PDB file of C-alpha atoms in Angstrom:
ATOM      1  CA  VAL A 922      -3.234  16.258  32.865  1.00 58.00           C
ATOM      2  CA  VAL A 923      -6.261  17.468  30.918  1.00 53.00           C
ATOM      3  CA  VAL A 924      -4.262  17.775  27.732  1.00 56.00           C
ATOM      4  CA  LEU A 925      -3.010  14.237  28.228  1.00 59.00           C
ATOM      5  CA  LEU A 926      -6.518  12.964  28.746  1.00 55.00           C
ATOM      6  CA  VAL A 927      -7.703  14.807  25.594  1.00 52.00           C
ATOM      7  CA  VAL A 928      -5.021  12.946  23.623  1.00 54.00           C
ATOM      8  CA  LEU A 929      -5.614   9.530  25.202  1.00 56.00           C
ATOM      9  CA  SER A 930      -9.343   9.649  25.686  1.00 63.00           C
ATOM     10  CA  PRO A 931     -10.874  12.516  23.675  1.00 63.00           C
ATOM     11  CA  HIS A 932     -14.454  12.145  24.980  1.00 64.00           C
ATOM     12  CA  LEU A 933     -13.447  12.071  28.639  1.00 69.00           C
ATOM     13  CA  GLY A 934     -10.891  14.795  28.052  1.00 69.00           C
ATOM     14  CA  VAL A 935     -13.541  17.147  26.631  1.00 69.00           C
ATOM     15  CA  LEU A 936     -15.834  16.587  29.552  1.00 71.00           C
ATOM     16  CA  LEU A 937     -13.051  17.183  32.043  1.00 75.00           C
ATOM     17  CA  LEU A 938     -11.984  20.283  30.115  1.00 73.00           C
ATOM     18  CA  MET A 939     -15.522  21.756  30.381  1.00 72.00           C
ATOM     19  CA  ALA A 940     -15.651  20.844  34.033  1.00 75.00           C
ATOM     20  CA  ALA A 941     -12.296  22.569  34.605  1.00 76.00           C
ATOM     21  CA  VAL A 942     -13.490  25.696  32.885  1.00 72.00           C
ATOM     22  CA  LEU A 943     -16.658  25.764  35.017  1.00 70.00           C
ATOM     23  CA  TRP A 944     -14.617  25.261  38.170  1.00 72.00           C
ATOM     24  CA  TRP A 945     -12.102  27.867  37.185  1.00 70.00           C
ATOM     25  CA  THR A 946     -14.603  30.579  36.215  1.00 64.00           C
ATOM     26  CA  GLY A 947     -17.226  29.808  38.894  1.00 63.00           C
ATOM     27  CA  PRO A 948     -20.997  29.555  38.461  1.00 59.00           C
ATOM     28  CA  ASP A 949     -21.592  33.282  38.013  1.00 59.00           C
ATOM     29  CA  VAL A 950     -20.857  34.856  34.717  1.00 52.00           C
ATOM     30  CA  GLN A 951     -19.846  38.104  36.534  1.00 55.00           C
ATOM     31  CA  GLY A 952     -17.077  36.235  38.200  1.00 52.00           C
ATOM     32  CA  ASN A 953     -14.922  35.690  35.107  1.00 60.00           C
ATOM     33  CA  ALA A 954     -14.899  37.375  31.754  1.00 65.00           C
ATOM     34  CA  LEU A 955     -13.756  34.164  29.941  1.00 70.00           C
ATOM     35  CA  ARG A 956     -16.505  31.886  31.164  1.00 70.00           C
ATOM     36  CA  VAL A 957     -18.962  32.414  28.253  1.00 71.00           C
ATOM     37  CA  PRO A 958     -16.395  32.527  25.359  1.00 76.00           C
ATOM     38  CA  ALA A 959     -14.568  29.523  26.822  1.00 76.00           C
ATOM     39  CA  LEU A 960     -17.585  27.308  27.123  1.00 76.00           C
ATOM     40  CA  THR A 961     -18.838  28.431  23.759  1.00 78.00           C
ATOM     41  CA  LEU A 962     -15.577  27.713  22.061  1.00 80.00           C
ATOM     42  CA  ILE A 963     -15.418  24.166  23.626  1.00 79.00           C
ATOM     43  CA  THR A 964     -18.957  23.532  22.443  1.00 79.00           C
ATOM     44  CA  ALA A 965     -17.983  24.644  18.901  1.00 82.00           C
ATOM     45  CA  LEU A 966     -14.962  22.441  18.919  1.00 81.00           C
ATOM     46  CA  VAL A 967     -16.933  19.429  20.059  1.00 78.00           C
ATOM     47  CA  ALA A 968     -19.407  19.950  17.166  1.00 78.00           C
ATOM     48  CA  ALA A 969     -16.599  20.405  14.595  1.00 81.00           C
ATOM     49  CA  ARG A 970     -14.649  17.438  15.959  1.00 79.00           C
ATOM     50  CA  GLY A 971     -17.720  15.189  15.726  1.00 77.00           C
ATOM     51  CA  VAL A 972     -18.203  16.088  12.051  1.00 81.00           C
ATOM     52  CA  HIS A 973     -14.545  15.563  11.386  1.00 81.00           C
ATOM     53  CA  ARG A 974     -14.497  12.074  12.934  1.00 80.00           C
ATOM     54  CA  VAL A 975     -17.557  10.716  11.051  1.00 79.00           C
ATOM     55  CA  HIS A 976     -17.673  12.634   7.779  1.00 81.00           C
ATOM     56  CA  ALA A 977     -15.192  10.476   5.788  1.00 84.00           C
ATOM     57  CA  PRO A 978     -16.718   7.066   6.832  1.00 82.00           C
ATOM     58  CA  MET A 979     -20.184   8.405   6.175  1.00 80.00           C
ATOM     59  CA  ARG A 980     -19.156   9.717   2.798  1.00 83.00           C
ATOM     60  CA  ASP A 981     -17.619   6.313   1.806  1.00 83.00           C
ATOM     61  CA  GLU A 982     -20.800   4.426   2.944  1.00 80.00           C
ATOM     62  CA  PHE A 983     -23.669   6.763   2.028  1.00 81.00           C
ATOM     63  CA  GLY A 984     -22.235   9.129  -0.605  1.00 83.00           C
ATOM     64  CA  THR A 985     -20.844  12.613  -0.500  1.00 85.00           C
ATOM     65  CA  SER A 986     -24.121  14.450  -0.987  1.00 84.00           C
ATOM     66  CA  LEU A 987     -25.915  12.824   1.959  1.00 79.00           C
ATOM     67  CA  ALA A 988     -22.853  13.260   4.227  1.00 80.00           C
ATOM     68  CA  TRP A 989     -22.715  17.008   3.528  1.00 83.00           C
ATOM     69  CA  VAL A 990     -26.487  17.447   3.867  1.00 80.00           C
ATOM     70  CA  THR A 991     -26.201  15.783   7.293  1.00 77.00           C
ATOM     71  CA  HIS A 992     -23.296  17.733   8.531  1.00 80.00           C
ATOM     72  CA  VAL A 993     -24.034  21.278   7.260  1.00 81.00           C
ATOM     73  CA  PRO A 994     -26.301  22.002  10.273  1.00 78.00           C
ATOM     74  CA  ALA A 995     -23.605  20.921  12.718  1.00 78.00           C
ATOM     75  CA  LEU A 996     -20.853  22.937  10.865  1.00 82.00           C
ATOM     76  CA  SER A 997     -23.204  25.975  10.712  1.00 81.00           C
ATOM     77  CA  THR A 998     -23.720  25.656  14.493  1.00 78.00           C
ATOM     78  CA  ALA A 999     -20.057  25.377  15.090  1.00 82.00           C
ATOM     79  CA  ALA A1000     -19.450  28.534  12.924  1.00 84.00           C
ATOM     80  CA  LEU A1001     -22.210  30.316  14.878  1.00 80.00           C
ATOM     81  CA  LEU A1002     -20.639  29.277  18.219  1.00 79.00           C
ATOM     82  CA  LEU A1003     -17.220  30.570  17.067  1.00 82.00           C
ATOM     83  CA  GLY A1004     -18.823  33.818  16.108  1.00 81.00           C
ATOM     84  CA  ARG A1005     -20.379  34.098  19.484  1.00 76.00           C
ATOM     85  CA  THR A1006     -17.011  33.457  21.083  1.00 78.00           C
ATOM     86  CA  VAL A1007     -15.378  36.275  19.206  1.00 80.00           C
ATOM     87  CA  TRP A1008     -18.362  38.544  19.962  1.00 76.00           C
ATOM     88  CA  ALA A1009     -18.246  37.748  23.687  1.00 73.00           C
ATOM     89  CA  LEU A1010     -14.528  38.460  23.939  1.00 75.00           C
ATOM     90  CA  GLY A1011     -15.109  41.973  22.712  1.00 72.00           C
ATOM     91  CA  GLN A1012     -17.987  42.791  25.117  1.00 67.00           C
ATOM     92  CA  PRO A1013     -17.938  44.246  28.594  1.00 64.00           C
ATOM     93  CA  ILE A1014     -18.359  41.510  31.125  1.00 56.00           C
ATOM     94  CA  GLU A1015     -21.688  42.792  32.419  1.00 52.00           C
ATOM     95  CA  ARG A1016     -23.266  42.399  28.971  1.00 51.00           C
ATOM     96  CA  VAL A1017     -22.145  38.805  28.435  1.00 50.00           C
ATOM     97  CA  GLN A1018     -25.025  36.596  29.655  1.00 54.00           C
ATOM     98  CA  LEU A1019     -25.746  33.070  28.679  1.00 49.00           C
ATOM     99  CA  ASP A1020     -29.473  33.885  28.005  1.00 48.00           C
ATOM    100  CA  GLN A1021     -29.058  37.006  25.831  1.00 50.00           C
ATOM    101  CA  ALA A1022     -31.134  37.219  22.656  1.00 44.00           C
ATOM    102  CA  LEU A1023     -30.082  37.242  19.044  1.00 39.00           C
ATOM    103  CA  PHE A1024     -26.753  35.589  18.189  1.00 48.00           C
ATOM    104  CA  THR A1025     -25.662  35.461  21.802  1.00 50.00           C
ATOM    105  CA  GLY A1026     -27.927  33.209  23.776  1.00 57.00           C
ATOM    106  CA  GLU A1027     -31.373  32.026  22.561  1.00 66.00           C
ATOM    107  CA  ALA A1028     -30.491  31.984  18.911  1.00 66.00           C
ATOM    108  CA  VAL A1029     -27.394  29.830  19.538  1.00 62.00           C
ATOM    109  CA  ALA A1030     -29.398  27.518  21.806  1.00 68.00           C
ATOM    110  CA  TYR A1031     -32.165  27.040  19.260  1.00 72.00           C
ATOM    111  CA  ALA A1032     -29.656  26.513  16.417  1.00 69.00           C
ATOM    112  CA  LEU A1033     -27.855  23.938  18.538  1.00 68.00           C
ATOM    113  CA  GLN A1034     -31.046  22.110  19.287  1.00 74.00           C
ATOM    114  CA  ILE A1035     -32.087  22.016  15.671  1.00 75.00           C
ATOM    115  CA  ALA A1036     -28.639  20.803  14.653  1.00 70.00           C
ATOM    116  CA  ALA A1037     -28.604  18.169  17.290  1.00 71.00           C
ATOM    117  CA  ALA A1038     -32.117  16.957  16.332  1.00 75.00           C
ATOM    118  CA  SER A1039     -31.134  16.780  12.713  1.00 72.00           C
ATOM    119  CA  LEU A1040     -28.001  14.875  13.509  1.00 69.00           C
ATOM    120  CA  HIS A1041     -29.837  12.393  15.822  1.00 71.00           C
ATOM    121  CA  CYS A1042     -32.462  11.733  13.128  1.00 75.00           C
ATOM    122  CA  ALA A1043     -29.912  11.384  10.354  1.00 72.00           C
ATOM    123  CA  TYR A1044     -27.664   9.077  12.374  1.00 72.00           C
ATOM    124  CA  GLY A1045     -30.674   7.025  13.545  1.00 74.00           C
ATOM    125  CA  GLY A1046     -31.857   6.599   9.927  1.00 73.00           C
ATOM    126  CA  MET A1047     -28.345   5.684   8.785  1.00 74.00           C
ATOM    127  CA  LEU A1048     -28.034   3.148  11.652  1.00 75.00           C
ATOM    128  CA  ALA A1049     -31.331   1.559  10.621  1.00 78.00           C
ATOM    129  CA  THR A1050     -30.166   1.541   6.981  1.00 78.00           C
ATOM    130  CA  ARG A1051     -26.842  -0.134   7.972  1.00 78.00           C
ATOM    131  CA  LEU A1052     -28.686  -2.778   9.946  1.00 81.00           C
ATOM    132  CA  SER A1053     -31.149  -3.448   7.139  1.00 84.00           C
ATOM    133  CA  ARG A1054     -28.257  -3.682   4.695  1.00 80.00           C
ATOM    134  CA  GLY A1055     -26.513  -6.145   7.006  1.00 83.00           C
ATOM    135  CA  LEU A1056     -29.561  -8.276   7.302  1.00 87.00           C
ATOM    136  CA  LEU A1057     -30.148  -8.229   3.506  1.00 87.00           C
ATOM    137  CA  HIS A1058     -26.492  -9.246   3.008  1.00 87.00           C
ATOM    138  CA  LEU A1059     -26.891 -12.154   5.458  1.00 89.00           C
ATOM    139  CA  SER A1060     -30.010 -13.330   3.747  1.00 91.00           C
ATOM    140  CA  GLN A1061     -28.359 -13.315   0.296  1.00 92.00           C
ATOM    141  CA  HIS A1062     -24.895 -14.715   1.036  1.00 92.00           C
ATOM    142  CA  ASP A1063     -23.372 -17.936   2.139  1.00 92.00           C
ATOM    143  CA  GLY A1064     -21.989 -17.630   5.617  1.00 89.00           C
ATOM    144  CA  MET A1065     -18.869 -19.765   4.929  1.00 90.00           C
ATOM    145  CA  THR A1066     -17.660 -18.652   1.518  1.00 90.00           C
ATOM    146  CA  GLY A1067     -19.165 -15.187   1.325  1.00 89.00           C
ATOM    147  CA  LEU A1068     -20.617 -16.029  -2.156  1.00 92.00           C
ATOM    148  CA  LEU A1069     -24.243 -15.665  -3.028  1.00 93.00           C
ATOM    149  CA  ASN A1070     -26.449 -18.374  -1.541  1.00 94.00           C
ATOM    150  CA  ARG A1071     -28.759 -20.666  -3.517  1.00 94.00           C
ATOM    151  CA  MET A1072     -31.798 -18.361  -3.309  1.00 94.00           C
ATOM    152  CA  ALA A1073     -29.865 -15.221  -4.395  1.00 93.00           C
ATOM    153  CA  GLY A1074     -28.050 -17.146  -7.106  1.00 93.00           C
ATOM    154  CA  ASN A1075     -31.311 -18.317  -8.567  1.00 95.00           C
ATOM    155  CA  ASP A1076     -32.652 -14.752  -8.435  1.00 94.00           C
ATOM    156  CA  ARG A1077     -29.659 -13.452 -10.416  1.00 93.00           C
ATOM    157  CA  LEU A1078     -30.059 -16.317 -12.866  1.00 94.00           C
ATOM    158  CA  ASN A1079     -33.707 -15.409 -13.412  1.00 95.00           C
ATOM    159  CA  VAL A1080     -32.735 -11.808 -13.989  1.00 93.00           C
ATOM    160  CA  GLU A1081     -30.307 -12.829 -16.764  1.00 93.00           C
ATOM    161  CA  TRP A1082     -32.896 -15.252 -18.262  1.00 94.00           C
ATOM    162  CA  GLN A1083     -35.577 -12.526 -18.402  1.00 95.00           C
ATOM    163  CA  ARG A1084     -32.989 -10.189 -20.057  1.00 93.00           C
ATOM    164  CA  TYR A1085     -32.247 -12.895 -22.657  1.00 93.00           C
ATOM    165  CA  LEU A1086     -35.979 -13.313 -23.422  1.00 93.00           C
ATOM    166  CA  ARG A1087     -36.380  -9.599 -23.870  1.00 93.00           C
ATOM    167  CA  SER A1088     -33.294  -8.622 -25.797  1.00 92.00           C
ATOM    168  CA  GLY A1089     -31.617 -11.876 -26.794  1.00 90.00           C
ATOM    169  CA  GLU A1090     -28.465 -10.911 -24.882  1.00 91.00           C
ATOM    170  CA  CYS A1091     -26.570 -14.111 -24.147  1.00 91.00           C
ATOM    171  CA  PHE A1092     -24.971 -15.034 -20.836  1.00 92.00           C
ATOM    172  CA  GLY A1093     -22.696 -17.788 -19.651  1.00 91.00           C
ATOM    173  CA  LEU A1094     -23.580 -20.221 -16.910  1.00 92.00           C
ATOM    174  CA  LEU A1095     -21.048 -22.583 -15.265  1.00 92.00           C
ATOM    175  CA  MET A1096     -22.104 -25.261 -12.827  1.00 93.00           C
ATOM    176  CA  LEU A1097     -19.193 -26.610 -10.797  1.00 91.00           C
ATOM    177  CA  ASP A1098     -18.716 -29.452  -8.383  1.00 90.00           C
ATOM    178  CA  ALA A1099     -15.605 -30.068  -6.306  1.00 88.00           C
ATOM    179  CA  ASP A1100     -14.164 -33.544  -7.092  1.00 88.00           C
ATOM    180  CA  HIS A1101     -13.650 -36.096  -4.314  1.00 89.00           C
ATOM    181  CA  PHE A1102     -14.882 -33.688  -1.705  1.00 90.00           C
ATOM    182  CA  LYS A1103     -16.228 -36.494   0.508  1.00 90.00           C
ATOM    183  CA  ARG A1104     -12.775 -38.088   0.593  1.00 92.00           C
ATOM    184  CA  ILE A1105     -11.295 -34.730   1.723  1.00 92.00           C
ATOM    185  CA  ASN A1106     -13.676 -34.639   4.661  1.00 90.00           C
ATOM    186  CA  ASP A1107     -13.154 -38.304   5.506  1.00 92.00           C
ATOM    187  CA  GLU A1108      -9.340 -38.174   5.355  1.00 93.00           C
ATOM    188  CA  HIS A1109      -8.621 -34.703   6.654  1.00 93.00           C
ATOM    189  CA  GLY A1110     -11.701 -33.734   8.686  1.00 93.00           C
ATOM    190  CA  HIS A1111     -14.575 -31.333   8.120  1.00 91.00           C
ATOM    191  CA  LEU A1112     -12.476 -28.246   9.097  1.00 93.00           C
ATOM    192  CA  ALA A1113     -10.167 -29.008   6.215  1.00 93.00           C
ATOM    193  CA  GLY A1114     -13.131 -29.444   3.961  1.00 92.00           C
ATOM    194  CA  ASP A1115     -14.543 -26.096   5.097  1.00 93.00           C
ATOM    195  CA  GLU A1116     -11.194 -24.446   4.240  1.00 94.00           C
ATOM    196  CA  VAL A1117     -11.243 -26.072   0.760  1.00 93.00           C
ATOM    197  CA  LEU A1118     -14.737 -24.591   0.170  1.00 93.00           C
ATOM    198  CA  VAL A1119     -13.540 -21.125   1.339  1.00 93.00           C
ATOM    199  CA  GLN A1120     -10.542 -21.260  -0.993  1.00 93.00           C
ATOM    200  CA  LEU A1121     -12.636 -22.490  -3.829  1.00 91.00           C
ATOM    201  CA  GLY A1122     -15.044 -19.684  -3.294  1.00 91.00           C
ATOM    202  CA  GLU A1123     -12.180 -17.176  -3.433  1.00 90.00           C
ATOM    203  CA  VAL A1124     -11.033 -18.637  -6.753  1.00 89.00           C
ATOM    204  CA  LEU A1125     -14.516 -18.316  -8.172  1.00 88.00           C
ATOM    205  CA  ARG A1126     -14.834 -14.745  -6.869  1.00 85.00           C
ATOM    206  CA  ARG A1127     -11.535 -13.776  -8.545  1.00 83.00           C
ATOM    207  CA  GLY A1128     -12.444 -15.557 -11.755  1.00 74.00           C
ATOM    208  CA  SER A1129     -15.823 -13.901 -12.193  1.00 75.00           C
ATOM    209  CA  ARG A1130     -16.067 -10.758 -14.255  1.00 68.00           C
ATOM    210  CA  PRO A1131     -16.919  -7.418 -12.671  1.00 68.00           C
ATOM    211  CA  MET A1132     -20.605  -7.941 -13.423  1.00 69.00           C
ATOM    212  CA  GLY A1133     -20.512 -11.723 -12.880  1.00 75.00           C
ATOM    213  CA  SER A1134     -22.061 -13.559  -9.955  1.00 88.00           C
ATOM    214  CA  ALA A1135     -20.664 -16.534  -8.153  1.00 91.00           C
ATOM    215  CA  ALA A1136     -22.966 -18.571  -5.814  1.00 93.00           C
ATOM    216  CA  ARG A1137     -22.692 -21.666  -3.608  1.00 94.00           C
ATOM    217  CA  MET A1138     -25.678 -23.664  -4.571  1.00 93.00           C
ATOM    218  CA  GLY A1139     -25.257 -26.281  -1.837  1.00 89.00           C
ATOM    219  CA  GLY A1140     -22.475 -28.535  -0.383  1.00 89.00           C
ATOM    220  CA  GLU A1141     -19.576 -28.452  -2.770  1.00 91.00           C
ATOM    221  CA  GLU A1142     -21.728 -27.283  -5.729  1.00 93.00           C
ATOM    222  CA  PHE A1143     -21.149 -23.775  -7.134  1.00 94.00           C
ATOM    223  CA  MET A1144     -22.550 -21.681  -9.933  1.00 93.00           C
ATOM    224  CA  LEU A1145     -20.766 -18.934 -11.916  1.00 91.00           C
ATOM    225  CA  LEU A1146     -23.034 -16.521 -13.885  1.00 91.00           C
ATOM    226  CA  LEU A1147     -21.304 -14.498 -16.614  1.00 90.00           C
ATOM    227  CA  PRO A1148     -23.532 -11.788 -18.224  1.00 90.00           C
ATOM    228  CA  GLY A1149     -22.789 -11.068 -21.870  1.00 89.00           C
ATOM    229  CA  VAL A1150     -20.544 -14.110 -22.402  1.00 89.00           C
ATOM    230  CA  ASP A1151     -21.135 -16.575 -25.220  1.00 90.00           C
ATOM    231  CA  ALA A1152     -20.263 -20.290 -25.301  1.00 90.00           C
ATOM    232  CA  ASP A1153     -16.696 -19.682 -26.245  1.00 91.00           C
ATOM    233  CA  GLY A1154     -16.194 -17.185 -23.491  1.00 88.00           C
ATOM    234  CA  ALA A1155     -17.863 -19.473 -21.003  1.00 88.00           C
ATOM    235  CA  GLN A1156     -15.488 -22.314 -22.066  1.00 90.00           C
ATOM    236  CA  ALA A1157     -12.513 -20.023 -21.598  1.00 89.00           C
ATOM    237  CA  ALA A1158     -13.706 -18.960 -18.102  1.00 85.00           C
ATOM    238  CA  ALA A1159     -14.197 -22.638 -17.121  1.00 86.00           C
ATOM    239  CA  GLU A1160     -10.694 -23.558 -18.179  1.00 86.00           C
TER     240      GLU A1160
END
């Protein structure tokens, strides 16, 4: 049953597994030689499993270096706990106490607390970063089409204009307006008009260069900014 719960609900399964070990071995370390190594091994597996579950998504979102810096304390703690498990299995039962010093009790507890504190701080900072990135994205993008909104589009345009003033590097600027859009809304309804805008935004997103910027400037009006493109290139992009 415990193995099935571990497969179906890993978090609940781990808690039940630890409870089963405590029930099986009893509250007194003298009662069972496997109590300390079993609980230590489960704790090591929990730490290693946690790192395994979040390392890849964290690496993709925040970069490889930050992911490893965050998880090295947890992995070190897991390795220390595994070492303690091996050590405990080779000791006489009367010597295996949870509160023994140096590599067996206090050192492991301190290391685990430091690792937990570092993980909590790191994950808290990453959560705040993710929230701030989400709010920044919402403030800069149109909620319907996913393109830049008018304010962000004007900011990008100003950046290109300032670059042109400094270096003379040209850029292309396309202003687009959907023809007969009011008739679409009148004849087919605003939901159909919204879908037209979404599809038009997707066309502009695909048509922009890797460094280009597409923005919805309002209603059915769009802007496509093409850095490093001259008049001929802008004409080709428009066609």
